[in-house]
PDB file of C-alpha atoms in Angstrom:
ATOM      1  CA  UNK C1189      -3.417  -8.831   9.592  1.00  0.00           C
ATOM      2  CA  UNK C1190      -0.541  -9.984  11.498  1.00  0.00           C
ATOM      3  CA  UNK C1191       0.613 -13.368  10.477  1.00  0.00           C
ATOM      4  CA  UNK C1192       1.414 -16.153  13.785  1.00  0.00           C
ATOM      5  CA  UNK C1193       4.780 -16.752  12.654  1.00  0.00           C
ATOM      6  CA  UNK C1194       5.957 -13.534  10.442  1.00  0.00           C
ATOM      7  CA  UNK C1195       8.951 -11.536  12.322  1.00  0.00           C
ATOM      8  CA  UNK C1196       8.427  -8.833  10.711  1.00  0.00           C
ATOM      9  CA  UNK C1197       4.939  -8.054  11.303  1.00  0.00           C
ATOM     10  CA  UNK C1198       5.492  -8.891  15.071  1.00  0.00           C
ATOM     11  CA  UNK C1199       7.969  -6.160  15.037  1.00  0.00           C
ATOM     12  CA  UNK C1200       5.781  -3.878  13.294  1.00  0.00           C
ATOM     13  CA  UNK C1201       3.518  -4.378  16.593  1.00  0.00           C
ATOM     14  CA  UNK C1202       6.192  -3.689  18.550  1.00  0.00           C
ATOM     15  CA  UNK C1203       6.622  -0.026  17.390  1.00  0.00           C
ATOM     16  CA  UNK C1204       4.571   1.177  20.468  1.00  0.00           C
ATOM     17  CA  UNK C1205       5.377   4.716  19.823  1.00  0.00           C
ATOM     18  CA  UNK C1206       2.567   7.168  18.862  1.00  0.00           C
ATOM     19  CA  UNK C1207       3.378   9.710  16.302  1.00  0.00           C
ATOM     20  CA  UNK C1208       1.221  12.420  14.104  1.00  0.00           C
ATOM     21  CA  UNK C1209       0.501  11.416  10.262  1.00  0.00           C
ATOM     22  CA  UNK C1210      -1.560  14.316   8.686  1.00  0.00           C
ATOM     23  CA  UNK C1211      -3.030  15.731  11.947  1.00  0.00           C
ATOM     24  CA  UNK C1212      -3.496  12.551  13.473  1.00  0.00           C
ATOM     25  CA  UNK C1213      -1.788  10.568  16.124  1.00  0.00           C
ATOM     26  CA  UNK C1214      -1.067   7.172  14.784  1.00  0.00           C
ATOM     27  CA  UNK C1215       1.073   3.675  15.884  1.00  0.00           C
ATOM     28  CA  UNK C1216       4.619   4.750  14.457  1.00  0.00           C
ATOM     29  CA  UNK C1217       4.740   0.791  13.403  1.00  0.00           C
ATOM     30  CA  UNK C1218       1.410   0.739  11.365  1.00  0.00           C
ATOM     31  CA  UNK C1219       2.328   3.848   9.500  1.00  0.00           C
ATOM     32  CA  UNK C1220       5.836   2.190   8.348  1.00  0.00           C
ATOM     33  CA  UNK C1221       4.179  -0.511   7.333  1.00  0.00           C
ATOM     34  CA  UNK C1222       1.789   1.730   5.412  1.00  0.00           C
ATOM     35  CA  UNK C1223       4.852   3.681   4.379  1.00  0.00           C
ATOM     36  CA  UNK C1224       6.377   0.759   2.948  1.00  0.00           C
ATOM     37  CA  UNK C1225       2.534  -0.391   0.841  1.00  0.00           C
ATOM     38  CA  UNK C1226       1.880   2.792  -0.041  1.00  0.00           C
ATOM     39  CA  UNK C1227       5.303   4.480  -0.958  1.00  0.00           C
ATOM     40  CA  UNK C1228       6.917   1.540  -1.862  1.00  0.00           C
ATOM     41  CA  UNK C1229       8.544   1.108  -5.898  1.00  0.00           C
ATOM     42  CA  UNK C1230       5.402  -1.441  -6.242  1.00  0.00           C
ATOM     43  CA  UNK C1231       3.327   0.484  -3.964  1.00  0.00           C
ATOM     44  CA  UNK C1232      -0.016   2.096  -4.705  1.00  0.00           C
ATOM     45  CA  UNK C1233       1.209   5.662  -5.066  1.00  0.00           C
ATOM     46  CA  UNK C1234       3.378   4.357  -7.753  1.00  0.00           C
ATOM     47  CA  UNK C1235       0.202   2.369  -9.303  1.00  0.00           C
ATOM     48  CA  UNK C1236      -1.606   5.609  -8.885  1.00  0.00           C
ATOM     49  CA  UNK C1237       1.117   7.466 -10.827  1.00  0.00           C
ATOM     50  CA  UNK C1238       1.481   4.984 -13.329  1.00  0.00           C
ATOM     51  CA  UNK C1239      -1.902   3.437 -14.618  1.00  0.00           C
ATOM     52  CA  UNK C1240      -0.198   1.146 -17.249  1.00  0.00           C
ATOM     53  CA  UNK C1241       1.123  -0.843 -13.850  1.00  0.00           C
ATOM     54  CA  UNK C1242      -2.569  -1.556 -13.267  1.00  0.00           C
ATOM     55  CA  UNK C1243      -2.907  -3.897 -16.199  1.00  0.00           C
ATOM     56  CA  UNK C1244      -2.661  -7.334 -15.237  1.00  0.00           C
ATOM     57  CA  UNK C1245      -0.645  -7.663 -18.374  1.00  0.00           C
ATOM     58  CA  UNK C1246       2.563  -4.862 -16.709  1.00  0.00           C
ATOM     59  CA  UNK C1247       5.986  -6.173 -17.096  1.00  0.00           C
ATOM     60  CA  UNK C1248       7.890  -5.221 -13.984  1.00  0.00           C
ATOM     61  CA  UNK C1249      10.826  -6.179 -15.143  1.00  0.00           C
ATOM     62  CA  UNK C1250      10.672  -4.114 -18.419  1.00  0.00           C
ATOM     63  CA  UNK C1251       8.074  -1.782 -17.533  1.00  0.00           C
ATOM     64  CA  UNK C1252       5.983  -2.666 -20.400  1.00  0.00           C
ATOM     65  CA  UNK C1253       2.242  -3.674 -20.978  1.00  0.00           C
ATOM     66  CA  UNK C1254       0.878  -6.284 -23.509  1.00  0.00           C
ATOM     67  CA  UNK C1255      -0.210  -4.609 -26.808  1.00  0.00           C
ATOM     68  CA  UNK C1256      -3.197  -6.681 -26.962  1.00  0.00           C
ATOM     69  CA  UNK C1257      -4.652  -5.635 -23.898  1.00  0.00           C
ATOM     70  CA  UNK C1258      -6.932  -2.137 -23.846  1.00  0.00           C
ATOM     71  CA  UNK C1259      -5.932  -0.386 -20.172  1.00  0.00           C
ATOM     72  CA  UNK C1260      -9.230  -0.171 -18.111  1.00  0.00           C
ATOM     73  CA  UNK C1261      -9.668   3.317 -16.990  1.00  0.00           C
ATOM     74  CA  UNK C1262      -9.462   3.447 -12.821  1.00  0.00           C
ATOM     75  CA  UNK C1263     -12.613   4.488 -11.423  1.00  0.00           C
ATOM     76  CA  UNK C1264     -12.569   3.847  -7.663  1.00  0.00           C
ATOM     77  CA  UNK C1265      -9.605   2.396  -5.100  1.00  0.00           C
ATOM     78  CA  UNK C1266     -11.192   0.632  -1.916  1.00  0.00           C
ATOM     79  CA  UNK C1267      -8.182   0.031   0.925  1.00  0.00           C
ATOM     80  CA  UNK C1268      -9.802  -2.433   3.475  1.00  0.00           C
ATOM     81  CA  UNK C1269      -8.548  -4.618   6.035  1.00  0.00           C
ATOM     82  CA  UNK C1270      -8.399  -6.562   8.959  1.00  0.00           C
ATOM     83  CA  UNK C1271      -6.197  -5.979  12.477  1.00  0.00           C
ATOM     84  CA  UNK C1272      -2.584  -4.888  10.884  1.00  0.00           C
ATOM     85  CA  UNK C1273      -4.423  -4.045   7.500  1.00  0.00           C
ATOM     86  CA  UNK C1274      -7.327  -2.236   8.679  1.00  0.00           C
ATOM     87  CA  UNK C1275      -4.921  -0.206  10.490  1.00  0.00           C
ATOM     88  CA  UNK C1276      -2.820   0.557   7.135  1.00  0.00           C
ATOM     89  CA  UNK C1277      -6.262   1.360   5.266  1.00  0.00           C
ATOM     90  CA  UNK C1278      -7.374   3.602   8.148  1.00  0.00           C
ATOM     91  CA  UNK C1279      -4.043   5.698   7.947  1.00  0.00           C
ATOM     92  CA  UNK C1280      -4.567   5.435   3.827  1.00  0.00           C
ATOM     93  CA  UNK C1281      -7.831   7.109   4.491  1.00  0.00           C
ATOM     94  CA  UNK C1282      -5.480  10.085   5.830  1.00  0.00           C
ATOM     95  CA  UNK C1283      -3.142  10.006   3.014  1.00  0.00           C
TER      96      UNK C1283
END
């Protein structure tokens, strides 16, 4: 959610305008925020693309995983949240 004292999320907020994301009209500042989660170089669509980077064992720095650990295979994503994240998950639900 938005934190008390976090600029940056205040002037997510403040993005008042309302634009269309897949069909939908949506607060232009919650879908740059979920622009920047989801599209982002650590973001879930990378994750997504990428399944070694779900291994708590990735590297980010070298892009590597541990040899010792055995990748998991994904089975389900849940995208939840509360005030500023529910609003990201909701416009993840579009996605």
């Amino acid at each position: 959610g938005t934190e008390m004292m976090n600029a940056v999320n205040w002037l997510t907020d403040a993005q008042t305008r309302i634009v269309d994301y897949n069909g939908t009209k949506v607060h232009d500042g919650f879908l740059t925020n979920f622009n920047a989660v989801w599209k982002g170089s650590k973001g879930v669509l990378e994750h997504l693309r990428s399944p070694a980077m779900l291994s708590k064992d990735y590297d980010y720095e070298t892009g590597d995983v541990s040899e010792n650990n055995e990748q998991d295979r994904l089975e389900a994503i849940y995208i939840t949240g509360h005030s500023l994240g529910g609003a990201v998950a909701f416009i993840a639900a579009l996605a």
